[in-house]
Amino acid sequence: MGDAVFGNPIRNSTLRGLLEFEDDYNITSIDRARVALNMKNAEEKNVRALQYLENLKENCGVDLGTLCLLYNATGNTIKFVTHKNWYGNIGASPYPMEIANGQWGAFLHVKRNPDPNSDGAVVYRGKDPTEVECDWMVSWHNHDNKVHWNTKAYAKVREIDHFLPDRTWGTIYDSMLSSGYFHDSTRDNDNRTGCSLSVSIGNDHFPIAVAVFKLQDV
């Protein structure tokens, strides 16, 4: 288990240890996703992930940042593809390279002087309910001036490599600024069928942004 992921992966072997699945030889990603979602806070893995971020925050040396928590309940491992820094940069801990089904991933994004914001995005590659690969994007806007600017969060699931061209990020940024404290990718007409990526964010100088990667209707 990497330093920035928390919880035991939920695999077929995990499900076979449950009464409901002990004789099931046709376990699907939807089954794994459903169990992962039900066990989102099992064994205090969410608490350990947040404590990890709080420790990074205490030692980051700046007065503004975004504590990012990503939970994978897609039934499959998600893998880091790319990131975007509009303002600020990753803190002391890198983005988790892989987050297994049933795990929390955590990282701190901080402002970079003289920038006033922590504005960024991260993309992971996972699979839809038909086991076809697709890319899952989470973004956040955290401005230093909370009197005039609220935090924002935005999420989107599209085909693989959708978020690689530079021109894509201008549209994403505009959509994020038009969003609010919460967004679910299923609100968008071009969302990947069967996928749901929700993200919420607080509104202080070190808000917690929580994204849940899951299959729709699970």
C-alpha positions as protocol buffer text, in pm:
chain_id: "A"
residue {
  index: 1
  type: MET
  ca { x: 0 y: 0 z: 0 }
}
residue {
  index: 2
  type: GLY
  ca { x: 139 y: 340 z: -97 }
}
residue {
  index: 3
  type: ASP
  ca { x: 186 y: 627 z: 145 }
}
residue {
  index: 4
  type: ALA
  ca { x: -109 y: 820 z: 4 }
}
residue {
  index: 5
  type: VAL
  ca { x: -372 y: 544 z: -23 }
}
residue {
  index: 6
  type: PHE
  ca { x: -575 y: 405 z: 264 }
}
residue {
  index: 7
  type: GLY
  ca { x: -777 y: 89 z: 309 }
}
residue {
  index: 8
  type: ASN
  ca { x: -753 y: -265 z: 179 }
}
residue {
  index: 9
  type: PRO
  ca { x: -843 y: -321 z: -187 }
}
residue {
  index: 10
  type: ILE
  ca { x: -1184 y: -478 z: -238 }
}
residue {
  index: 11
  type: ARG
  ca { x: -1141 y: -761 z: -486 }
}
residue {
  index: 12
  type: ASN
  ca { x: -1328 y: -1076 z: -584 }
}
residue {
  index: 13
  type: SER
  ca { x: -1157 y: -1257 z: -297 }
}
residue {
  index: 14
  type: THR
  ca { x: -1295 y: -995 z: -58 }
}
residue {
  index: 15
  type: LEU
  ca { x: -1649 y: -1055 z: -178 }
}
residue {
  index: 16
  type: ARG
  ca { x: -1616 y: -1432 z: -153 }
}
residue {
  index: 17
  type: GLY
  ca { x: -1555 y: -1381 z: 216 }
}
residue {
  index: 18
  type: LEU
  ca { x: -1906 y: -1236 z: 244 }
}
residue {
  index: 19
  type: LEU
  ca { x: -2204 y: -1465 z: 290 }
}
residue {
  index: 20
  type: GLU
  ca { x: -2385 y: -1305 z: -4 }
}
residue {
  index: 21
  type: PHE
  ca { x: -2108 y: -1399 z: -249 }
}
residue {
  index: 22
  type: GLU
  ca { x: -1946 y: -1711 z: -104 }
}
residue {
  index: 23
  type: ASP
  ca { x: -2089 y: -1936 z: -379 }
}
residue {
  index: 24
  type: ASP
  ca { x: -2096 y: -1674 z: -655 }
}
residue {
  index: 25
  type: TYR
  ca { x: -1853 y: -1752 z: -937 }
}
residue {
  index: 26
  type: ASN
  ca { x: -1968 y: -1465 z: -1158 }
}
residue {
  index: 27
  type: ILE
  ca { x: -1874 y: -1159 z: -951 }
}
residue {
  index: 28
  type: THR
  ca { x: -1882 y: -842 z: -1162 }
}
residue {
  index: 29
  type: SER
  ca { x: -1731 y: -496 z: -1133 }
}
residue {
  index: 30
  type: ILE
  ca { x: -2075 y: -373 z: -1030 }
}
residue {
  index: 31
  type: ASP
  ca { x: -2070 y: -617 z: -738 }
}
residue {
  index: 32
  type: ARG
  ca { x: -1724 y: -498 z: -633 }
}
residue {
  index: 33
  type: ALA
  ca { x: -1830 y: -136 z: -671 }
}
residue {
  index: 34
  type: ARG
  ca { x: -2139 y: -182 z: -456 }
}
residue {
  index: 35
  type: VAL
  ca { x: -1944 y: -346 z: -175 }
}
residue {
  index: 36
  type: ALA
  ca { x: -1675 y: -77 z: -194 }
}
residue {
  index: 37
  type: LEU
  ca { x: -1936 y: 197 z: -165 }
}
residue {
  index: 38
  type: ASN
  ca { x: -2093 y: 25 z: 136 }
}
residue {
  index: 39
  type: MET
  ca { x: -1749 y: 2 z: 299 }
}
residue {
  index: 40
  type: LYS
  ca { x: -1644 y: 361 z: 224 }
}
residue {
  index: 41
  type: ASN
  ca { x: -1570 y: 439 z: 588 }
}
residue {
  index: 42
  type: ALA
  ca { x: -1486 y: 88 z: 709 }
}
residue {
  index: 43
  type: GLU
  ca { x: -1195 y: 37 z: 948 }
}
residue {
  index: 44
  type: GLU
  ca { x: -1159 y: 417 z: 979 }
}
residue {
  index: 45
  type: LYS
  ca { x: -973 y: 435 z: 648 }
}
residue {
  index: 46
  type: ASN
  ca { x: -1139 y: 771 z: 579 }
}
residue {
  index: 47
  type: VAL
  ca { x: -1019 y: 900 z: 917 }
}
residue {
  index: 48
  type: ARG
  ca { x: -663 y: 789 z: 847 }
}
residue {
  index: 49
  type: ALA
  ca { x: -669 y: 955 z: 504 }
}
residue {
  index: 50
  type: LEU
  ca { x: -786 y: 1284 z: 652 }
}
residue {
  index: 51
  type: GLN
  ca { x: -530 y: 1270 z: 933 }
}
residue {
  index: 52
  type: TYR
  ca { x: -260 y: 1220 z: 671 }
}
residue {
  index: 53
  type: LEU
  ca { x: -374 y: 1540 z: 499 }
}
residue {
  index: 54
  type: GLU
  ca { x: -394 y: 1731 z: 825 }
}
residue {
  index: 55
  type: ASN
  ca { x: -31 y: 1640 z: 890 }
}
residue {
  index: 56
  type: LEU
  ca { x: 68 y: 1764 z: 544 }
}
residue {
  index: 57
  type: LYS
  ca { x: -125 y: 2085 z: 606 }
}
residue {
  index: 58
  type: GLU
  ca { x: 53 y: 2154 z: 935 }
}
residue {
  index: 59
  type: ASN
  ca { x: 390 y: 2131 z: 763 }
}
residue {
  index: 60
  type: CYS
  ca { x: 314 y: 2290 z: 425 }
}
residue {
  index: 61
  type: GLY
  ca { x: 444 y: 2639 z: 508 }
}
residue {
  index: 62
  type: VAL
  ca { x: 168 y: 2832 z: 329 }
}
residue {
  index: 63
  type: ASP
  ca { x: -165 y: 2976 z: 440 }
}
residue {
  index: 64
  type: LEU
  ca { x: -393 y: 2829 z: 174 }
}
residue {
  index: 65
  type: GLY
  ca { x: -440 y: 2486 z: 24 }
}
residue {
  index: 66
  type: THR
  ca { x: -693 y: 2220 z: -71 }
}
residue {
  index: 67
  type: LEU
  ca { x: -711 y: 1885 z: 110 }
}
residue {
  index: 68
  type: CYS
  ca { x: -816 y: 1639 z: -160 }
}
residue {
  index: 69
  type: LEU
  ca { x: -969 y: 1299 z: -83 }
}
residue {
  index: 70
  type: LEU
  ca { x: -1059 y: 1057 z: -363 }
}
residue {
  index: 71
  type: TYR
  ca { x: -1260 y: 740 z: -299 }
}
residue {
  index: 72
  type: ASN
  ca { x: -1270 y: 464 z: -557 }
}
residue {
  index: 73
  type: ALA
  ca { x: -1590 y: 260 z: -574 }
}
residue {
  index: 74
  type: THR
  ca { x: -1579 y: 176 z: -945 }
}
residue {
  index: 75
  type: GLY
  ca { x: -1508 y: -193 z: -904 }
}
residue {
  index: 76
  type: ASN
  ca { x: -1164 y: -160 z: -1065 }
}
residue {
  index: 77
  type: THR
  ca { x: -834 y: 16 z: -995 }
}
residue {
  index: 78
  type: ILE
  ca { x: -804 y: 373 z: -1119 }
}
residue {
  index: 79
  type: LYS
  ca { x: -467 y: 500 z: -1243 }
}
residue {
  index: 80
  type: PHE
  ca { x: -323 y: 850 z: -1259 }
}
residue {
  index: 81
  type: VAL
  ca { x: -318 y: 1003 z: -1608 }
}
residue {
  index: 82
  type: THR
  ca { x: -242 y: 1374 z: -1573 }
}
residue {
  index: 83
  type: HIS
  ca { x: -300 y: 1686 z: -1369 }
}
residue {
  index: 84
  type: LYS
  ca { x: -358 y: 2057 z: -1429 }
}
residue {
  index: 85
  type: ASN
  ca { x: -236 y: 2349 z: -1220 }
}
residue {
  index: 86
  type: TRP
  ca { x: -412 y: 2674 z: -1302 }
}
residue {
  index: 87
  type: TYR
  ca { x: -282 y: 2827 z: -979 }
}
residue {
  index: 88
  type: GLY
  ca { x: -72 y: 2659 z: -713 }
}
residue {
  index: 89
  type: ASN
  ca { x: 84 y: 2316 z: -718 }
}
residue {
  index: 90
  type: ILE
  ca { x: 97 y: 1978 z: -548 }
}
residue {
  index: 91
  type: GLY
  ca { x: 222 y: 1981 z: -190 }
}
residue {
  index: 92
  type: ALA
  ca { x: 481 y: 1756 z: -28 }
}
residue {
  index: 93
  type: SER
  ca { x: 307 y: 1431 z: -125 }
}
residue {
  index: 94
  type: PRO
  ca { x: 262 y: 1333 z: -492 }
}
residue {
  index: 95
  type: TYR
  ca { x: -67 y: 1236 z: -653 }
}
residue {
  index: 96
  type: PRO
  ca { x: -143 y: 868 z: -582 }
}
residue {
  index: 97
  type: MET
  ca { x: -43 y: 672 z: -892 }
}
residue {
  index: 98
  type: GLU
  ca { x: -305 y: 402 z: -836 }
}
residue {
  index: 99
  type: ILE
  ca { x: -611 y: 381 z: -612 }
}
residue {
  index: 100
  type: ALA
  ca { x: -759 y: 34 z: -585 }
}
residue {
  index: 101
  type: ASN
  ca { x: -1130 y: -32 z: -556 }
}
residue {
  index: 102
  type: GLY
  ca { x: -1226 y: 36 z: -195 }
}
residue {
  index: 103
  type: GLN
  ca { x: -935 y: 269 z: -121 }
}
residue {
  index: 104
  type: TRP
  ca { x: -905 y: 638 z: -41 }
}
residue {
  index: 105
  type: GLY
  ca { x: -636 y: 841 z: -214 }
}
residue {
  index: 106
  type: ALA
  ca { x: -516 y: 1168 z: -62 }
}
residue {
  index: 107
  type: PHE
  ca { x: -305 y: 1467 z: -160 }
}
residue {
  index: 108
  type: LEU
  ca { x: -261 y: 1832 z: -66 }
}
residue {
  index: 109
  type: HIS
  ca { x: -267 y: 2105 z: -330 }
}
residue {
  index: 110
  type: VAL
  ca { x: -126 y: 2440 z: -213 }
}
residue {
  index: 111
  type: LYS
  ca { x: -102 y: 2795 z: -337 }
}
residue {
  index: 112
  type: ARG
  ca { x: 228 y: 2907 z: -487 }
}
residue {
  index: 113
  type: ASN
  ca { x: 334 y: 3265 z: -417 }
}
residue {
  index: 114
  type: PRO
  ca { x: 249 y: 3511 z: -558 }
}
residue {
  index: 115
  type: ASP
  ca { x: -60 y: 3321 z: -685 }
}
residue {
  index: 116
  type: PRO
  ca { x: -367 y: 3383 z: -466 }
}
residue {
  index: 117
  type: ASN
  ca { x: -534 y: 3049 z: -542 }
}
residue {
  index: 118
  type: SER
  ca { x: -516 y: 2674 z: -517 }
}
residue {
  index: 119
  type: ASP
  ca { x: -687 y: 2584 z: -846 }
}
residue {
  index: 120
  type: GLY
  ca { x: -617 y: 2246 z: -998 }
}
residue {
  index: 121
  type: ALA
  ca { x: -744 y: 1924 z: -1148 }
}
residue {
  index: 122
  type: VAL
  ca { x: -644 y: 1560 z: -1161 }
}
residue {
  index: 123
  type: VAL
  ca { x: -738 y: 1285 z: -1406 }
}
residue {
  index: 124
  type: TYR
  ca { x: -754 y: 910 z: -1343 }
}
residue {
  index: 125
  type: ARG
  ca { x: -823 y: 629 z: -1586 }
}
residue {
  index: 126
  type: GLY
  ca { x: -1081 y: 373 z: -1484 }
}
residue {
  index: 127
  type: LYS
  ca { x: -1354 y: 167 z: -1643 }
}
residue {
  index: 128
  type: ASP
  ca { x: -1725 y: 207 z: -1703 }
}
residue {
  index: 129
  type: PRO
  ca { x: -1977 y: -68 z: -1613 }
}
residue {
  index: 130
  type: THR
  ca { x: -1905 y: -247 z: -1943 }
}
residue {
  index: 131
  type: GLU
  ca { x: -1532 y: -262 z: -1855 }
}
residue {
  index: 132
  type: VAL
  ca { x: -1439 y: -6 z: -2123 }
}
residue {
  index: 133
  type: GLU
  ca { x: -1168 y: 239 z: -2015 }
}
residue {
  index: 134
  type: CYS
  ca { x: -1256 y: 605 z: -1962 }
}
residue {
  index: 135
  type: ASP
  ca { x: -1103 y: 909 z: -1792 }
}
residue {
  index: 136
  type: TRP
  ca { x: -1234 y: 1063 z: -1469 }
}
residue {
  index: 137
  type: MET
  ca { x: -1151 y: 1428 z: -1390 }
}
residue {
  index: 138
  type: VAL
  ca { x: -1186 y: 1616 z: -1059 }
}
residue {
  index: 139
  type: SER
  ca { x: -1119 y: 1991 z: -1030 }
}
residue {
  index: 140
  type: TRP
  ca { x: -1129 y: 2252 z: -754 }
}
residue {
  index: 141
  type: HIS
  ca { x: -1114 y: 2631 z: -718 }
}
residue {
  index: 142
  type: ASN
  ca { x: -995 y: 2771 z: -385 }
}
residue {
  index: 143
  type: HIS
  ca { x: -942 y: 3149 z: -381 }
}
residue {
  index: 144
  type: ASP
  ca { x: -759 y: 3332 z: -105 }
}
residue {
  index: 145
  type: ASN
  ca { x: -1025 y: 3606 z: -89 }
}
residue {
  index: 146
  type: LYS
  ca { x: -1325 y: 3431 z: 66 }
}
residue {
  index: 147
  type: VAL
  ca { x: -1517 y: 3759 z: 100 }
}
residue {
  index: 148
  type: HIS
  ca { x: -1564 y: 3785 z: -275 }
}
residue {
  index: 149
  type: TRP
  ca { x: -1494 y: 3433 z: -403 }
}
residue {
  index: 150
  type: ASN
  ca { x: -1648 y: 3105 z: -292 }
}
residue {
  index: 151
  type: THR
  ca { x: -1479 y: 2772 z: -348 }
}
residue {
  index: 152
  type: LYS
  ca { x: -1595 y: 2562 z: -642 }
}
residue {
  index: 153
  type: ALA
  ca { x: -1571 y: 2199 z: -748 }
}
residue {
  index: 154
  type: TYR
  ca { x: -1638 y: 2026 z: -1078 }
}
residue {
  index: 155
  type: ALA
  ca { x: -1613 y: 1671 z: -1212 }
}
residue {
  index: 156
  type: LYS
  ca { x: -1644 y: 1501 z: -1547 }
}
residue {
  index: 157
  type: VAL
  ca { x: -1611 y: 1150 z: -1696 }
}
residue {
  index: 158
  type: ARG
  ca { x: -1528 y: 1115 z: -2064 }
}
residue {
  index: 159
  type: GLU
  ca { x: -1352 y: 889 z: -2315 }
}
residue {
  index: 160
  type: ILE
  ca { x: -982 y: 817 z: -2269 }
}
residue {
  index: 161
  type: ASP
  ca { x: -743 y: 1104 z: -2353 }
}
residue {
  index: 162
  type: HIS
  ca { x: -1026 y: 1359 z: -2354 }
}
residue {
  index: 163
  type: PHE
  ca { x: -842 y: 1575 z: -2099 }
}
residue {
  index: 164
  type: LEU
  ca { x: -497 y: 1566 z: -2261 }
}
residue {
  index: 165
  type: PRO
  ca { x: -530 y: 1853 z: -2516 }
}
residue {
  index: 166
  type: ASP
  ca { x: -450 y: 2195 z: -2366 }
}
residue {
  index: 167
  type: ARG
  ca { x: -760 y: 2349 z: -2524 }
}
residue {
  index: 168
  type: THR
  ca { x: -981 y: 2129 z: -2305 }
}
residue {
  index: 169
  type: TRP
  ca { x: -872 y: 2298 z: -1983 }
}
residue {
  index: 170
  type: GLY
  ca { x: -1012 y: 2641 z: -2067 }
}
residue {
  index: 171
  type: THR
  ca { x: -1359 y: 2491 z: -2101 }
}
residue {
  index: 172
  type: ILE
  ca { x: -1315 y: 2291 z: -1781 }
}
residue {
  index: 173
  type: TYR
  ca { x: -1208 y: 2601 z: -1590 }
}
residue {
  index: 174
  type: ASP
  ca { x: -1512 y: 2798 z: -1708 }
}
residue {
  index: 175
  type: SER
  ca { x: -1743 y: 2511 z: -1611 }
}
residue {
  index: 176
  type: MET
  ca { x: -1579 y: 2488 z: -1269 }
}
residue {
  index: 177
  type: LEU
  ca { x: -1625 y: 2860 z: -1200 }
}
residue {
  index: 178
  type: SER
  ca { x: -1992 y: 2824 z: -1296 }
}
residue {
  index: 179
  type: SER
  ca { x: -2033 y: 2534 z: -1056 }
}
residue {
  index: 180
  type: GLY
  ca { x: -2078 y: 2540 z: -679 }
}
residue {
  index: 181
  type: TYR
  ca { x: -1972 y: 2354 z: -367 }
}
residue {
  index: 182
  type: PHE
  ca { x: -2096 y: 2026 z: -518 }
}
residue {
  index: 183
  type: HIS
  ca { x: -2109 y: 1874 z: -863 }
}
residue {
  index: 184
  type: ASP
  ca { x: -2198 y: 1531 z: -998 }
}
residue {
  index: 185
  type: SER
  ca { x: -2084 y: 1436 z: -1346 }
}
residue {
  index: 186
  type: THR
  ca { x: -2423 y: 1280 z: -1418 }
}
residue {
  index: 187
  type: ARG
  ca { x: -2565 y: 1633 z: -1447 }
}
residue {
  index: 188
  type: ASP
  ca { x: -2377 y: 1677 z: -1774 }
}
residue {
  index: 189
  type: ASN
  ca { x: -2527 y: 1554 z: -2101 }
}
residue {
  index: 190
  type: ASP
  ca { x: -2189 y: 1432 z: -2225 }
}
residue {
  index: 191
  type: ASN
  ca { x: -2110 y: 1229 z: -1913 }
}
residue {
  index: 192
  type: ARG
  ca { x: -1983 y: 876 z: -1972 }
}
residue {
  index: 193
  type: THR
  ca { x: -2281 y: 642 z: -1954 }
}
residue {
  index: 194
  type: GLY
  ca { x: -2298 y: 444 z: -1632 }
}
residue {
  index: 195
  type: CYS
  ca { x: -2035 y: 649 z: -1446 }
}
residue {
  index: 196
  type: SER
  ca { x: -2087 y: 890 z: -1158 }
}
residue {
  index: 197
  type: LEU
  ca { x: -1811 y: 1114 z: -1024 }
}
residue {
  index: 198
  type: SER
  ca { x: -1926 y: 1349 z: -749 }
}
residue {
  index: 199
  type: VAL
  ca { x: -1714 y: 1612 z: -575 }
}
residue {
  index: 200
  type: SER
  ca { x: -1785 y: 1846 z: -285 }
}
residue {
  index: 201
  type: ILE
  ca { x: -1569 y: 2114 z: -125 }
}
residue {
  index: 202
  type: GLY
  ca { x: -1572 y: 2325 z: 190 }
}
residue {
  index: 203
  type: ASN
  ca { x: -1524 y: 2702 z: 200 }
}
residue {
  index: 204
  type: ASP
  ca { x: -1229 y: 2798 z: 417 }
}
residue {
  index: 205
  type: HIS
  ca { x: -858 y: 2851 z: 354 }
}
residue {
  index: 206
  type: PHE
  ca { x: -789 y: 2478 z: 377 }
}
residue {
  index: 207
  type: PRO
  ca { x: -1114 y: 2321 z: 254 }
}
residue {
  index: 208
  type: ILE
  ca { x: -1159 y: 1948 z: 220 }
}
residue {
  index: 209
  type: ALA
  ca { x: -1254 y: 1837 z: -132 }
}
residue {
  index: 210
  type: VAL
  ca { x: -1408 y: 1489 z: -141 }
}
residue {
  index: 211
  type: ALA
  ca { x: -1455 y: 1306 z: -471 }
}
residue {
  index: 212
  type: VAL
  ca { x: -1632 y: 971 z: -500 }
}
residue {
  index: 213
  type: PHE
  ca { x: -1571 y: 765 z: -813 }
}
residue {
  index: 214
  type: LYS
  ca { x: -1853 y: 516 z: -860 }
}
residue {
  index: 215
  type: LEU
  ca { x: -2076 y: 342 z: -1109 }
}
residue {
  index: 216
  type: GLN
  ca { x: -2416 y: 494 z: -1164 }
}
residue {
  index: 217
  type: ASP
  ca { x: -2714 y: 341 z: -981 }
}
residue {
  index: 218
  type: VAL
  ca { x: -2486 y: 142 z: -749 }
}
